[in-house]
Amino acid sequence: MATVIADYASLKTAIGEFAARDLSADADVFIDQAEAYFNLRLRCRQMETVDDLTPTSNVCTLPTDYLEYKRVVELASIRRPLKYITEDAADRLYASRYSGLANHFTIVGSSLTALPLSSNDIELTYYAKVPALSGAATTNWLLLAHPGLYLHGSLLYVAEWIQDDAMLQKESTFVQNYIDRIAELDNRAKFGNAGVTLAGVVV
């Protein structure tokens, strides 16, 4: 009987069963590689996180699990949604780096800067990394919701390691189709059958 995947240990067992070989010494490596792949390709509402950032010398440090921003708001007396600009645009528009209520933000490395420079907190809505599985953290939302994706994402890297091109192609197709399906379900869960909302006055 195939192992039911419920946590980190059972996932490692299932990887060995599906690969039909003893992978007890290496399964954690394949799981790590799968998680890195998920962080590159997967974006869904379960990854959305809101965090308030407090600037130091007008610069905010991004969270350690940050992948991609979704929305940035300056927490002034009236909330101010900010628009992204590139570093070059920031230098053109704010060459003197004057202070004031912010209109834009830019990201360099692990830092976010609101411009004009502001000392107000920044509300960052972002996509967070999938929490990594380990002996101490035996489960996470993705494993609970989609154990099959975790399994086949790990088998993708097993196939690469054992140089099995047919298995590699099979697992790659399975994983990408699974991620596409999650994206479809995510859109339906968030928007359902919502119609078009018109801006402005409707008569």
Tab-separated table of C-alpha atoms in Angstrom:
chain	number	residue	atom	x	y	z
A	1	MET	CA	0.000	0.000	0.000
A	2	ALA	CA	1.320	3.430	-0.943
A	3	THR	CA	2.251	5.727	1.915
A	4	VAL	CA	-0.271	8.434	2.756
A	5	ILE	CA	1.563	11.754	2.680
A	6	ALA	CA	0.755	13.731	5.809
A	7	ASP	CA	4.079	15.189	6.964
A	8	TYR	CA	7.780	15.494	6.209
A	9	ALA	CA	8.654	11.921	7.183
A	10	SER	CA	5.864	10.324	5.138
A	11	LEU	CA	6.745	12.528	2.150
A	12	LYS	CA	10.329	11.215	2.232
A	13	THR	CA	9.036	7.648	2.423
A	14	ALA	CA	6.696	8.190	-0.530
A	15	ILE	CA	9.513	9.658	-2.654
A	16	GLY	CA	11.512	6.467	-2.185
A	17	GLU	CA	8.474	4.293	-2.951
A	18	PHE	CA	7.609	6.094	-6.183
A	19	ALA	CA	11.244	6.156	-7.304
A	20	ALA	CA	11.587	2.464	-6.367
A	21	ARG	CA	14.918	2.987	-4.650
A	22	ASP	CA	16.341	3.821	-1.228
A	23	LEU	CA	16.507	7.611	-1.052
A	24	SER	CA	16.497	7.953	2.726
A	25	ALA	CA	19.839	9.767	2.710
A	26	ASP	CA	18.944	12.205	-0.080
A	27	ALA	CA	15.183	12.784	0.018
A	28	ASP	CA	15.532	15.995	2.016
A	29	VAL	CA	17.734	17.442	-0.750
A	30	PHE	CA	15.081	16.733	-3.389
A	31	ILE	CA	12.419	18.303	-1.177
A	32	ASP	CA	14.569	21.435	-0.777
A	33	GLN	CA	14.992	21.634	-4.558
A	34	ALA	CA	11.240	21.220	-5.091
A	35	GLU	CA	10.532	24.041	-2.644
A	36	ALA	CA	12.948	26.307	-4.507
A	37	TYR	CA	11.073	25.489	-7.736
A	38	PHE	CA	7.709	26.224	-6.106
A	39	ASN	CA	9.001	29.600	-4.935
A	40	LEU	CA	9.998	30.445	-8.500
A	41	ARG	CA	6.757	29.396	-10.171
A	42	LEU	CA	3.879	29.258	-7.698
A	43	ARG	CA	1.830	32.344	-6.791
A	44	CYS	CA	-1.490	31.866	-4.996
A	45	ARG	CA	-3.511	33.475	-2.233
A	46	GLN	CA	-2.107	31.171	0.466
A	47	MET	CA	1.261	32.818	-0.156
A	48	GLU	CA	-0.108	36.349	0.302
A	49	THR	CA	1.142	37.988	3.501
A	50	VAL	CA	0.730	41.468	4.983
A	51	ASP	CA	3.510	43.011	7.057
A	52	ASP	CA	4.078	46.519	8.413
A	53	LEU	CA	7.623	47.731	7.777
A	54	THR	CA	9.218	50.470	9.876
A	55	PRO	CA	11.867	52.459	8.011
A	56	THR	CA	15.341	53.025	9.401
A	57	SER	CA	16.924	56.157	7.912
A	58	ASN	CA	13.958	56.145	5.481
A	59	VAL	CA	14.718	52.626	4.193
A	60	CYS	CA	12.661	49.493	4.957
A	61	THR	CA	14.144	46.002	5.111
A	62	LEU	CA	12.096	43.419	3.233
A	63	PRO	CA	10.923	40.311	5.131
A	64	THR	CA	13.267	37.321	4.916
A	65	ASP	CA	10.554	35.228	3.208
A	66	TYR	CA	9.796	37.922	0.587
A	67	LEU	CA	9.366	36.783	-3.012
A	68	GLU	CA	7.352	39.437	-4.829
A	69	TYR	CA	5.334	42.493	-3.883
A	70	LYS	CA	1.616	42.745	-4.545
A	71	ARG	CA	0.699	46.081	-2.937
A	72	VAL	CA	2.575	48.811	-1.073
A	73	VAL	CA	0.794	51.427	1.081
A	74	GLU	CA	2.229	54.274	3.137
A	75	LEU	CA	0.503	54.334	6.533
A	76	ALA	CA	0.046	58.091	6.755
A	77	SER	CA	-3.003	59.686	8.401
A	78	ILE	CA	-4.761	58.763	5.164
A	79	ARG	CA	-3.529	55.529	3.585
A	80	ARG	CA	-1.499	56.195	0.436
A	81	PRO	CA	-1.086	53.368	-2.120
A	82	LEU	CA	2.330	53.699	-3.753
A	83	LYS	CA	3.421	52.945	-7.311
A	84	TYR	CA	6.645	51.150	-8.209
A	85	ILE	CA	9.357	52.998	-10.125
A	86	THR	CA	12.787	51.837	-11.263
A	87	GLU	CA	16.033	53.030	-9.711
A	88	ASP	CA	16.701	55.248	-12.739
A	89	ALA	CA	13.242	56.817	-12.459
A	90	ALA	CA	13.807	57.366	-8.743
A	91	ASP	CA	17.006	59.282	-9.521
A	92	ARG	CA	15.271	61.394	-12.163
A	93	LEU	CA	12.182	62.220	-10.103
A	94	TYR	CA	13.782	62.407	-6.653
A	95	ALA	CA	17.395	63.341	-7.330
A	96	SER	CA	17.699	65.367	-4.107
A	97	ARG	CA	15.924	62.701	-2.047
A	98	TYR	CA	13.680	65.264	-0.381
A	99	SER	CA	11.205	64.284	2.330
A	100	GLY	CA	7.415	64.286	2.244
A	101	LEU	CA	4.392	62.069	1.819
A	102	ALA	CA	5.344	59.252	-0.517
A	103	ASN	CA	3.973	58.624	-4.008
A	104	HIS	CA	6.329	55.913	-5.258
A	105	PHE	CA	8.625	53.174	-4.049
A	106	THR	CA	11.611	51.324	-5.404
A	107	ILE	CA	13.279	48.074	-4.369
A	108	VAL	CA	17.032	47.467	-4.377
A	109	GLY	CA	18.272	44.141	-3.050
A	110	SER	CA	16.528	43.511	0.264
A	111	SER	CA	15.548	47.162	0.783
A	112	LEU	CA	12.391	49.121	-0.057
A	113	THR	CA	12.485	52.918	-0.216
A	114	ALA	CA	9.387	55.116	-0.357
A	115	LEU	CA	9.746	58.374	-2.300
A	116	PRO	CA	9.646	61.213	-1.404
A	117	LEU	CA	11.495	59.929	1.649
A	118	SER	CA	9.051	59.136	4.439
A	119	SER	CA	9.375	58.053	8.046
A	120	ASN	CA	5.880	56.540	8.058
A	121	ASP	CA	5.445	52.776	8.319
A	122	ILE	CA	4.848	50.910	5.080
A	123	GLU	CA	2.200	48.215	4.720
A	124	LEU	CA	3.578	45.584	2.375
A	125	THR	CA	1.345	42.923	0.840
A	126	TYR	CA	3.606	40.317	-0.715
A	127	TYR	CA	4.015	36.710	-1.775
A	128	ALA	CA	5.960	34.788	0.861
A	129	LYS	CA	8.120	31.736	0.299
A	130	VAL	CA	6.617	28.329	0.927
A	131	PRO	CA	7.668	27.502	4.521
A	132	ALA	CA	10.454	24.937	4.261
A	133	LEU	CA	9.837	21.439	5.586
A	134	SER	CA	12.308	19.898	8.007
A	135	GLY	CA	12.513	17.556	10.945
A	136	ALA	CA	11.461	20.472	13.162
A	137	ALA	CA	8.806	21.877	10.796
A	138	THR	CA	7.051	18.746	9.624
A	139	THR	CA	4.196	20.264	7.635
A	140	ASN	CA	3.013	23.451	5.974
A	141	TRP	CA	-0.046	24.722	4.097
A	142	LEU	CA	1.183	23.459	0.703
A	143	LEU	CA	1.831	19.900	1.868
A	144	LEU	CA	-1.574	19.773	3.567
A	145	ALA	CA	-3.390	21.137	0.509
A	146	HIS	CA	-1.361	19.548	-2.296
A	147	PRO	CA	0.750	16.560	-1.182
A	148	GLY	CA	0.860	15.318	-4.770
A	149	LEU	CA	2.602	18.492	-5.915
A	150	TYR	CA	5.225	18.083	-3.197
A	151	LEU	CA	5.760	14.445	-4.163
A	152	HIS	CA	6.089	14.995	-7.894
A	153	GLY	CA	8.080	18.194	-7.445
A	154	SER	CA	10.615	16.138	-5.481
A	155	LEU	CA	10.534	13.303	-8.035
A	156	LEU	CA	11.379	15.854	-10.722
A	157	TYR	CA	14.766	16.328	-9.073
A	158	VAL	CA	15.152	12.603	-8.432
A	159	ALA	CA	14.808	12.132	-12.199
A	160	GLU	CA	17.430	14.787	-12.833
A	161	TRP	CA	19.787	13.160	-10.326
A	162	ILE	CA	19.475	9.638	-11.760
A	163	GLN	CA	19.551	11.056	-15.326
A	164	ASP	CA	16.259	9.491	-16.382
A	165	ASP	CA	15.100	11.728	-19.261
A	166	ALA	CA	11.710	10.043	-19.666
A	167	MET	CA	10.946	10.403	-15.968
A	168	LEU	CA	12.211	13.979	-16.034
A	169	GLN	CA	9.846	14.903	-18.862
A	170	LYS	CA	6.912	13.148	-17.211
A	171	GLU	CA	7.423	14.797	-13.830
A	172	SER	CA	8.104	18.216	-15.353
A	173	THR	CA	4.818	18.105	-17.285
A	174	PHE	CA	2.899	16.872	-14.237
A	175	VAL	CA	4.269	19.569	-11.941
A	176	GLN	CA	3.698	22.424	-14.384
A	177	ASN	CA	0.143	21.292	-15.114
A	178	TYR	CA	-0.501	21.038	-11.374
A	179	ILE	CA	0.786	24.575	-10.753
A	180	ASP	CA	-1.341	25.887	-13.645
A	181	ARG	CA	-4.389	24.195	-12.141
A	182	ILE	CA	-3.713	25.763	-8.729
A	183	ALA	CA	-3.567	29.171	-10.432
A	184	GLU	CA	-6.938	28.544	-12.101
A	185	LEU	CA	-8.547	27.458	-8.830
A	186	ASP	CA	-7.000	30.429	-7.060
A	187	ASN	CA	-8.568	32.872	-9.531
A	188	ARG	CA	-11.940	31.212	-9.146
A	189	ALA	CA	-11.690	31.249	-5.350
A	190	LYS	CA	-10.824	34.951	-5.268
A	191	PHE	CA	-13.043	36.290	-8.027
A	192	GLY	CA	-15.712	33.617	-8.581
A	193	ASN	CA	-18.294	34.874	-11.055
A	194	ALA	CA	-17.677	38.545	-10.283
A	195	GLY	CA	-18.706	40.811	-13.103
A	196	VAL	CA	-17.044	43.980	-14.316
A	197	THR	CA	-17.133	46.932	-11.927
A	198	LEU	CA	-17.279	50.296	-13.673
A	199	ALA	CA	-15.340	53.248	-12.316
A	200	GLY	CA	-17.042	56.593	-11.829
A	201	VAL	CA	-20.707	57.486	-11.706
A	202	VAL	CA	-23.141	55.044	-13.281
A	203	VAL	CA	-26.578	56.320	-14.319
